[in-house]
């Protein structure tokens, strides 16, 4: 009930990290273009297969200073069974997905105070999701209303002819190409979330479209992963060019992220061949890094930022970039640019990683030596308790639909779900 939300509020207010003045408000009024790299793990960055870079374009964003990107190389996905939908939920709400099942499906009718709704109310942003798949997949056409997402450009808006489609849906190149016209039509400032699809299990691609030879293990999934990742990299480069041509690049925030792993632990054997090392539990957990990259107009990129962070930290980070204090809202993460950012990253099952050590199923590991820590310090044990407490509070919000009882500030107006429709006119 409403007492429970007070307990949650006290927790998030205590965890809260004050904004870094050098970044607070720097992106106010700028369009935000958020690009989802399907199933993209960070080990692909700078990785060479047959002596060739797999993702030369993404690599150039990381290394070419003139691109002004900041790349967080210790950023982790925190998804569970909800996969893509968990990533969407976490990154727009700073709440965790459910321990079982997909929150998008099971909690699609909850009250949310999502990033698109907040920036719509506070700064007049319009919002859209663009994705070349059926609108009801993951219950998106319901829950997006609760997030306050104005437009949803789904498969009815794209040319889904046979040549354009593979695996789950629209190929990334035609997807990005066609998306430009919708971005041009949007009222500015906008928050647009473009979700790719081709780099999805089982990573199928036509031979004519593959520009990299597959890997040579006995595992077809692993072999093909590099080919679809290369295709995604090319699609992204083309999209950047199109954005520039449309005049939408220079003055926009560009945010790029990976949603979750592509290669599960069923493929450890082939991955050992690829990486030339044993996939221990610790190594597997290290492989749960996904990219987070951001370019802010007029702000110098940091190159690579090594802060430990996760998807849960994105909403407070973005709010502070827009000059909105995250403190008013129920958010489980903290601003990644803040001096006071809380650098532990919980995974859904209660495991977690910090910059010094990792906790996995009852065992603490030293990140540097990779050894088991036989006698964890009190501080380590306390950290584990905090993680479990945080997950539990997030579950209370989700299962109890507790945001019904929370008013962020005097101006807050709850999202009116009846005012949204995603039917193509
Ligand atoms: C489907 C796409 C894939 O629309 O988002 O979802 P995933 O299987 O990665 O959760
Ligand atoms: Mn996905």
Coordinates of C-alpha atoms and ligand atoms in Angstrom, one line a residue:
X1 CA 0.0 0.0 0.0
X2 CA 1.0 3.6 0.3
X3 CA 3.3 2.9 3.2
X4 CA 5.4 0.6 1.1
X5 CA 6.1 3.3 -1.4
X6 CA 7.5 5.5 1.4
X7 CA 10.0 2.7 2.2
X8 CA 11.0 2.6 -1.5
X9 CA 11.2 6.4 -1.7
X10 CA 13.5 6.5 1.3
X11 CA 15.8 4.0 -0.3
X12 CA 16.0 5.7 -3.7
X13 CA 16.6 9.1 -2.0
X14 CA 19.4 7.6 0.0
X15 CA 21.0 6.0 -3.0
X16 CA 20.6 9.1 -5.1
X17 CA 23.8 10.7 -6.6
X18 CA 24.0 14.4 -7.1
X19 CA 24.5 15.6 -10.6
X20 CA 27.9 16.5 -11.9
X21 CA 27.6 20.3 -12.6
X22 CA 29.7 19.9 -15.8
X23 CA 27.0 17.7 -17.3
X24 CA 23.8 18.9 -15.6
X25 CA 21.4 20.4 -18.3
X26 CA 23.9 20.2 -21.2
X27 CA 21.5 18.3 -23.4
X28 CA 18.3 20.3 -22.6
X29 CA 16.2 20.8 -25.6
X30 CA 18.3 18.5 -27.8
X31 CA 16.7 15.6 -29.8
X32 CA 17.6 12.2 -28.3
X33 CA 18.2 9.4 -30.8
X34 CA 18.6 6.1 -28.9
X35 CA 19.8 3.2 -30.9
X36 CA 19.4 -0.4 -29.7
X37 CA 22.0 -2.9 -30.9
X38 CA 20.2 -6.2 -30.8
X39 CA 22.1 -8.9 -28.8
X40 CA 25.3 -7.0 -29.0
X41 CA 28.0 -7.8 -26.5
X42 CA 31.0 -5.6 -25.8
X43 CA 33.6 -8.2 -26.6
X44 CA 32.8 -7.5 -30.2
X45 CA 34.3 -4.0 -29.9
X46 CA 37.8 -4.1 -31.3
X47 CA 37.6 -7.8 -31.8
X48 CA 39.3 -9.2 -34.8
X49 CA 38.1 -12.3 -36.7
X50 CA 40.4 -13.7 -39.4
X51 CA 42.5 -10.6 -38.7
X52 CA 39.7 -8.2 -39.6
X53 CA 37.7 -5.9 -37.3
X54 CA 34.1 -7.2 -36.9
X55 CA 32.6 -3.7 -36.2
X56 CA 34.9 -1.1 -37.7
X57 CA 32.3 1.6 -37.5
X58 CA 31.5 1.2 -33.9
X59 CA 35.2 0.9 -33.2
X60 CA 35.8 4.3 -34.9
X61 CA 33.2 5.9 -32.6
X62 CA 35.1 4.6 -29.6
X63 CA 38.6 5.6 -30.8
X64 CA 38.2 8.6 -33.1
X65 CA 38.2 11.6 -30.7
X66 CA 36.6 13.9 -33.2
X67 CA 33.4 11.8 -33.0
X68 CA 32.9 13.1 -29.4
X69 CA 31.5 9.8 -28.1
X70 CA 31.9 8.6 -24.5
X71 CA 32.1 4.8 -24.4
X72 CA 31.4 3.0 -21.1
X73 CA 33.3 -0.2 -21.4
X74 CA 32.2 -1.5 -18.0
X75 CA 28.5 -1.2 -18.6
X76 CA 26.4 -4.4 -18.1
X77 CA 23.0 -5.6 -19.2
X78 CA 20.7 -6.6 -16.4
X79 CA 18.0 -8.5 -18.3
X80 CA 16.4 -11.8 -17.6
X81 CA 13.6 -13.7 -19.3
X82 CA 12.1 -10.6 -20.7
X83 CA 15.2 -10.1 -22.9
X84 CA 14.7 -7.1 -25.2
X85 CA 11.6 -6.1 -23.3
X86 CA 13.6 -6.1 -20.0
X87 CA 16.2 -3.9 -21.5
X88 CA 13.5 -1.5 -22.6
X89 CA 11.8 -1.5 -19.2
X90 CA 15.0 -1.0 -17.2
X91 CA 16.3 1.7 -19.5
X92 CA 13.1 3.8 -19.5
X93 CA 12.1 3.3 -15.9
X94 CA 15.2 2.5 -13.8
X95 CA 13.3 -0.4 -12.3
X96 CA 14.3 -4.1 -12.6
X97 CA 12.5 -6.7 -14.7
X98 CA 10.8 -9.5 -12.9
X99 CA 12.7 -12.6 -11.6
X100 CA 10.5 -14.7 -13.8
X101 CA 8.7 -13.9 -17.0
X102 CA 8.5 -10.6 -18.8
X103 CA 7.3 -7.5 -17.0
X104 CA 6.2 -6.1 -20.3
X105 CA 3.7 -8.9 -20.6
X106 CA 2.8 -9.5 -16.9
X107 CA 2.8 -5.9 -15.7
X108 CA 1.8 -4.1 -18.8
X109 CA -1.1 -2.4 -17.0
X110 CA 0.9 -0.9 -14.1
X111 CA 1.3 2.8 -13.5
X112 CA 4.7 4.0 -14.7
X113 CA 6.6 7.2 -14.4
X114 CA 8.8 6.6 -17.4
X115 CA 11.5 8.7 -19.0
X116 CA 9.4 9.6 -22.1
X117 CA 6.5 10.7 -19.9
X118 CA 8.7 12.8 -17.6
X119 CA 10.5 14.6 -20.3
X120 CA 7.2 15.1 -22.2
X121 CA 5.7 16.8 -19.2
X122 CA 8.7 18.7 -18.0
X123 CA 10.2 19.8 -21.3
X124 CA 7.6 19.2 -24.0
X125 CA 9.5 16.3 -25.7
X126 CA 7.6 14.0 -28.1
X127 CA 8.6 10.4 -28.1
X128 CA 8.6 7.4 -30.5
X129 CA 9.7 3.8 -30.7
X130 CA 10.6 2.5 -34.2
X131 CA 10.9 -1.3 -34.7
X132 CA 10.3 -3.5 -37.7
X133 CA 8.2 -6.2 -36.0
X134 CA 4.6 -6.8 -35.1
X135 CA 3.2 -4.2 -32.7
X136 CA 2.0 -6.6 -30.1
X137 CA 5.2 -8.5 -29.7
X138 CA 6.2 -8.3 -26.0
X139 CA 2.9 -6.5 -25.4
X140 CA 4.6 -3.3 -26.6
X141 CA 1.4 -1.8 -28.0
X142 CA -0.1 -1.8 -24.5
X143 CA 2.7 -1.0 -22.2
X144 CA 4.1 1.9 -24.4
X145 CA 0.8 3.8 -23.6
X146 CA 1.7 3.5 -19.9
X147 CA 5.2 4.8 -20.6
X148 CA 3.7 7.8 -22.4
X149 CA 5.2 7.0 -25.7
X150 CA 3.5 9.1 -28.4
X151 CA 4.2 7.2 -31.6
X152 CA 5.1 3.6 -32.2
X153 CA 6.3 2.9 -35.8
X154 CA 6.0 -0.8 -36.1
X155 CA 5.8 -3.2 -39.1
X156 CA 2.7 -1.6 -40.6
X157 CA 4.8 1.5 -41.2
X158 CA 7.6 -0.3 -43.1
X159 CA 8.0 -2.1 -46.4
X160 CA 7.9 -5.7 -45.1
X161 CA 8.3 -7.3 -48.6
X162 CA 10.2 -10.6 -48.7
X163 CA 13.6 -9.1 -49.7
X164 CA 13.5 -6.7 -46.7
X165 CA 12.8 -9.4 -44.1
X166 CA 14.8 -12.0 -42.3
X167 CA 14.5 -14.0 -39.1
X168 CA 12.2 -12.0 -36.7
X169 CA 11.4 -9.1 -39.0
X170 CA 12.7 -6.1 -41.0
X171 CA 16.4 -6.1 -41.8
X172 CA 18.4 -3.4 -40.2
X173 CA 19.5 -1.6 -43.4
X174 CA 15.9 -1.0 -44.8
X175 CA 14.8 -0.3 -41.2
X176 CA 17.1 2.6 -40.7
X177 CA 16.6 3.8 -44.2
X178 CA 12.9 4.1 -43.9
X179 CA 13.0 5.4 -40.4
X180 CA 14.6 8.7 -41.5
X181 CA 11.3 10.0 -42.9
X182 CA 9.5 9.3 -39.6
X183 CA 12.2 11.1 -37.6
X184 CA 11.9 14.1 -40.0
X185 CA 8.2 14.3 -39.4
X186 CA 8.5 14.3 -35.6
X187 CA 7.8 17.4 -33.6
X188 CA 11.1 18.6 -31.9
X189 CA 12.6 18.1 -29.4
X190 CA 12.0 14.4 -29.7
X191 CA 13.1 11.2 -28.0
X192 CA 13.3 8.5 -30.6
X193 CA 14.2 4.9 -29.8
X194 CA 15.2 2.8 -32.9
X195 CA 15.4 -0.9 -32.3
X196 CA 17.4 -3.2 -34.6
X197 CA 16.6 -6.9 -35.2
X198 CA 19.0 -8.6 -37.6
X199 CA 21.7 -9.5 -35.1
X200 CA 19.3 -11.8 -33.3
X201 CA 19.6 -15.5 -32.5
X202 CA 20.1 -17.7 -34.7
X203 CA 21.9 -14.8 -36.6
X204 CA 20.8 -15.6 -40.1
X205 CA 22.0 -13.6 -43.0
X206 CA 21.9 -14.1 -46.8
X207 CA 25.3 -14.9 -48.3
X208 CA 25.2 -11.8 -50.6
X209 CA 24.8 -9.5 -47.6
X210 CA 27.6 -11.0 -45.5
X211 CA 30.8 -9.0 -45.8
X212 CA 32.8 -11.1 -43.3
X213 CA 33.5 -14.8 -43.4
X214 CA 31.9 -16.8 -40.6
X215 CA 34.0 -18.0 -37.7
X216 CA 35.1 -21.6 -38.0
X217 CA 34.0 -23.4 -34.8
X218 CA 31.6 -26.4 -34.9
X219 CA 28.8 -24.1 -33.6
X220 CA 26.9 -22.4 -36.3
X221 CA 25.3 -19.8 -34.0
X222 CA 28.6 -18.5 -32.8
X223 CA 30.1 -18.6 -36.3
X224 CA 27.2 -16.5 -37.8
X225 CA 27.1 -14.0 -34.9
X226 CA 30.1 -12.1 -36.3
X227 CA 28.4 -11.8 -39.7
X228 CA 25.2 -10.3 -38.4
X229 CA 27.1 -8.0 -36.1
X230 CA 29.1 -6.8 -39.1
X231 CA 25.8 -6.2 -41.0
X232 CA 24.5 -4.2 -38.0
X233 CA 27.7 -2.2 -37.9
X234 CA 27.3 -1.3 -41.6
X235 CA 23.6 -0.5 -41.1
X236 CA 24.6 1.9 -38.3
X237 CA 27.2 3.7 -40.4
X238 CA 24.7 4.2 -43.2
X239 CA 22.2 5.5 -40.6
X240 CA 24.7 8.0 -39.3
X241 CA 25.3 9.3 -42.9
X242 CA 21.5 9.6 -43.4
X243 CA 21.0 11.4 -40.2
X244 CA 23.8 13.9 -41.2
X245 CA 22.2 14.4 -44.6
X246 CA 18.8 15.0 -42.9
X247 CA 20.3 17.6 -40.6
X248 CA 19.5 15.5 -37.6
X249 CA 23.0 14.4 -36.5
X250 CA 25.0 17.4 -35.2
X251 CA 22.5 18.8 -32.8
X252 CA 21.2 15.5 -31.4
X253 CA 22.2 13.4 -28.5
X254 CA 23.1 10.0 -29.9
X255 CA 22.8 7.1 -27.4
X256 CA 23.8 3.6 -28.4
X257 CA 23.4 0.5 -26.2
X258 CA 23.3 -3.3 -26.3
X259 CA 20.2 -5.0 -24.9
X260 CA 21.6 -8.4 -23.7
X261 CA 23.9 -11.2 -24.7
X262 CA 23.7 -12.9 -28.1
X263 CA 25.7 -15.9 -27.1
X264 CA 24.3 -17.8 -24.1
X265 CA 26.3 -20.3 -22.0
X266 CA 25.1 -23.1 -24.2
X267 CA 27.8 -22.0 -26.5
X268 CA 30.7 -21.8 -24.1
X269 CA 32.8 -24.4 -25.9
X270 CA 32.8 -22.5 -29.2
X271 CA 33.4 -19.3 -27.3
X272 CA 36.4 -20.8 -25.7
X273 CA 37.8 -21.5 -29.1
X274 CA 37.0 -17.9 -30.3
X275 CA 38.5 -16.2 -27.2
X276 CA 41.3 -18.7 -26.6
X277 CA 40.5 -19.0 -22.9
X278 CA 38.3 -21.0 -20.5
X279 CA 34.8 -19.6 -20.0
X280 CA 34.6 -19.9 -16.2
X281 CA 31.6 -18.5 -14.3
X282 CA 33.5 -15.3 -13.7
X283 CA 34.5 -15.0 -17.4
X284 CA 30.9 -15.6 -18.4
X285 CA 29.8 -12.8 -16.1
X286 CA 32.4 -10.5 -17.6
X287 CA 31.0 -11.3 -21.0
X288 CA 27.7 -9.7 -19.9
X289 CA 29.1 -6.3 -20.7
X290 CA 27.1 -4.5 -23.5
X291 CA 28.1 -1.2 -25.0
X292 CA 26.8 2.1 -23.8
X293 CA 27.9 5.1 -25.9
X294 CA 26.8 8.6 -25.9
X295 CA 27.5 11.8 -27.9
X296 CA 26.2 15.1 -26.5
X297 CA 26.2 18.1 -28.9
X298 CA 28.8 20.7 -27.7
X299 CA 30.2 18.4 -25.1
X300 CA 33.7 16.8 -25.5
X301 CA 33.6 13.0 -25.6
X302 CA 35.6 11.3 -22.9
X303 CA 36.8 8.5 -25.1
X304 CA 36.5 5.4 -22.9
X305 CA 35.0 5.8 -19.4
X306 CA 35.7 2.8 -17.1
X307 CA 33.0 3.4 -14.5
X308 CA 31.1 0.3 -13.6
X309 CA 27.4 0.8 -14.5
X310 CA 24.3 -0.9 -15.9
X311 CA 21.1 -0.3 -17.7
X312 CA 19.4 0.7 -14.4
X313 CA 21.6 3.9 -14.4
X314 CA 20.4 5.3 -17.7
X315 CA 17.3 7.2 -16.7
X316 CA 19.0 9.2 -13.9
X317 CA 21.9 9.9 -16.2
X318 CA 19.7 11.2 -19.0
X319 CA 17.4 13.2 -16.7
X320 CA 20.5 15.0 -15.3
X321 CA 21.8 15.7 -18.8
X322 CA 18.5 17.4 -19.5
X323 CA 18.7 19.4 -16.3
X324 CA 15.9 17.5 -14.5
X325 CA 16.8 16.4 -10.9
X326 CA 16.4 12.6 -10.7
X327 CA 15.7 13.0 -7.0
X328 CA 12.0 13.5 -7.4
X329 CA 11.4 10.1 -9.0
X330 CA 11.5 6.5 -7.9
X331 CA 14.7 5.3 -9.7
X332 CA 16.9 2.4 -8.7
X333 CA 20.0 3.6 -10.5
X334 CA 22.3 6.6 -10.3
X335 CA 23.8 9.1 -12.7
X336 CA 26.8 7.6 -14.5
X337 CA 28.5 11.0 -14.8
X338 CA 28.1 11.8 -11.1
X339 CA 31.1 11.8 -8.8
X340 CA 28.9 9.9 -6.4
X341 CA 27.6 7.3 -8.9
X342 CA 27.0 4.0 -7.1
X343 CA 29.3 1.6 -9.0
X344 CA 27.8 -1.8 -8.2
X345 CA 25.8 -3.6 -10.9
X346 CA 23.1 -6.0 -9.7
X347 CA 22.0 -8.8 -11.9
X348 CA 18.4 -10.1 -11.7
X349 CA 19.1 -13.3 -9.7
X350 CA 21.0 -11.5 -6.9
X351 CA 24.5 -11.8 -8.4
X352 CA 26.3 -8.6 -8.9
X353 CA 29.6 -7.0 -10.0
X354 CA 31.6 -4.1 -8.6
X355 CA 34.8 -2.6 -9.8
X356 CA 36.9 -4.8 -7.5
X357 CA 34.9 -8.0 -7.0
X358 CA 32.1 -10.1 -8.4
X359 CA 29.5 -12.1 -6.5
X360 CA 28.1 -15.2 -8.3
X361 CA 25.9 -17.8 -6.7
X362 CA 27.4 -17.7 -3.2
X363 CA 31.0 -17.2 -4.4
X364 CA 33.0 -13.9 -4.3
X365 CA 35.7 -13.5 -6.9
X366 CA 38.6 -11.0 -7.1
X367 CA 38.2 -9.2 -10.5
X368 CA 41.9 -8.7 -10.9
X369 CA 43.4 -12.1 -9.9
X370 CA 40.2 -14.0 -10.9
X371 CA 40.7 -16.0 -7.7
X372 CA 37.9 -17.0 -5.3
X373 CA 37.9 -14.8 -2.2
X374 CA 37.7 -17.3 0.6
X375 CA 36.9 -14.8 3.3
X376 CA 34.8 -12.0 2.0
X377 CA 35.0 -8.8 4.0
X378 CA 32.0 -7.5 6.0
X379 CA 31.7 -4.7 3.4
X380 CA 31.4 -7.3 0.6
X381 CA 28.7 -9.1 2.5
X382 CA 26.9 -5.8 3.2
X383 CA 27.0 -5.1 -0.5
X384 CA 25.3 -8.3 -1.2
X385 CA 22.5 -7.5 1.2
X386 CA 22.1 -4.1 -0.4
X387 CA 21.7 -5.7 -3.8
X388 CA 19.1 -8.1 -2.5
X389 CA 17.2 -5.3 -0.8
X390 CA 17.2 -3.2 -3.9
X391 CA 15.9 -6.0 -6.0
X392 CA 13.2 -6.7 -3.5
X393 CA 12.1 -3.1 -3.3
X394 CA 11.9 -2.9 -7.1
X395 CA 9.8 -6.1 -7.1
X396 CA 7.5 -4.5 -4.5
X397 CA 7.0 -1.6 -6.9
X398 CA 6.3 -3.9 -9.8
X399 CA 4.1 -6.5 -8.1
X400 CA 2.2 -4.0 -6.0
X401 CA 1.9 -1.4 -8.7
X402 CA 3.1 1.1 -6.2
X403 CA 3.7 4.0 -8.4
X404 CA -0.1 4.5 -8.3
X405 CA 0.6 6.0 -4.8
X406 CA 3.5 8.2 -5.7
X407 CA 3.5 11.8 -6.8
X408 CA 6.9 12.9 -7.9
X409 CA 6.1 16.6 -7.5
X410 CA 3.2 19.0 -7.4
X411 CA 3.1 19.4 -11.2
X412 CA 3.0 15.7 -11.9
X413 CA 0.1 14.5 -14.0
X414 CA -0.4 10.7 -14.3
X415 CA -0.1 9.4 -17.9
X416 CA -3.5 9.2 -19.6
X417 CA -3.3 5.8 -21.3
X418 CA -6.5 6.4 -23.3
X419 CA -4.9 9.2 -25.2
X420 CA -2.5 6.9 -27.1
X421 CA -3.1 4.7 -30.1
X422 CA -0.6 2.9 -32.3
X423 CA -3.0 2.0 -35.1
X424 CA -1.8 3.2 -38.5
X425 CA -4.3 5.7 -39.8
Ligands
LIG1 C1 11.2 -8.8 -31.2 C2 12.6 -8.4 -30.7 C3 13.4 -9.6 -30.2 O1 10.4 -7.7 -31.5 O2 12.5 -7.3 -29.8 O3 13.2 -9.7 -28.9 P1 14.2 -10.7 -28.0 O4 14.0 -12.1 -28.4 O5 15.6 -10.3 -28.1 O6 13.6 -10.4 -26.6
LIG2 MN1 16.9 -8.6 -27.8

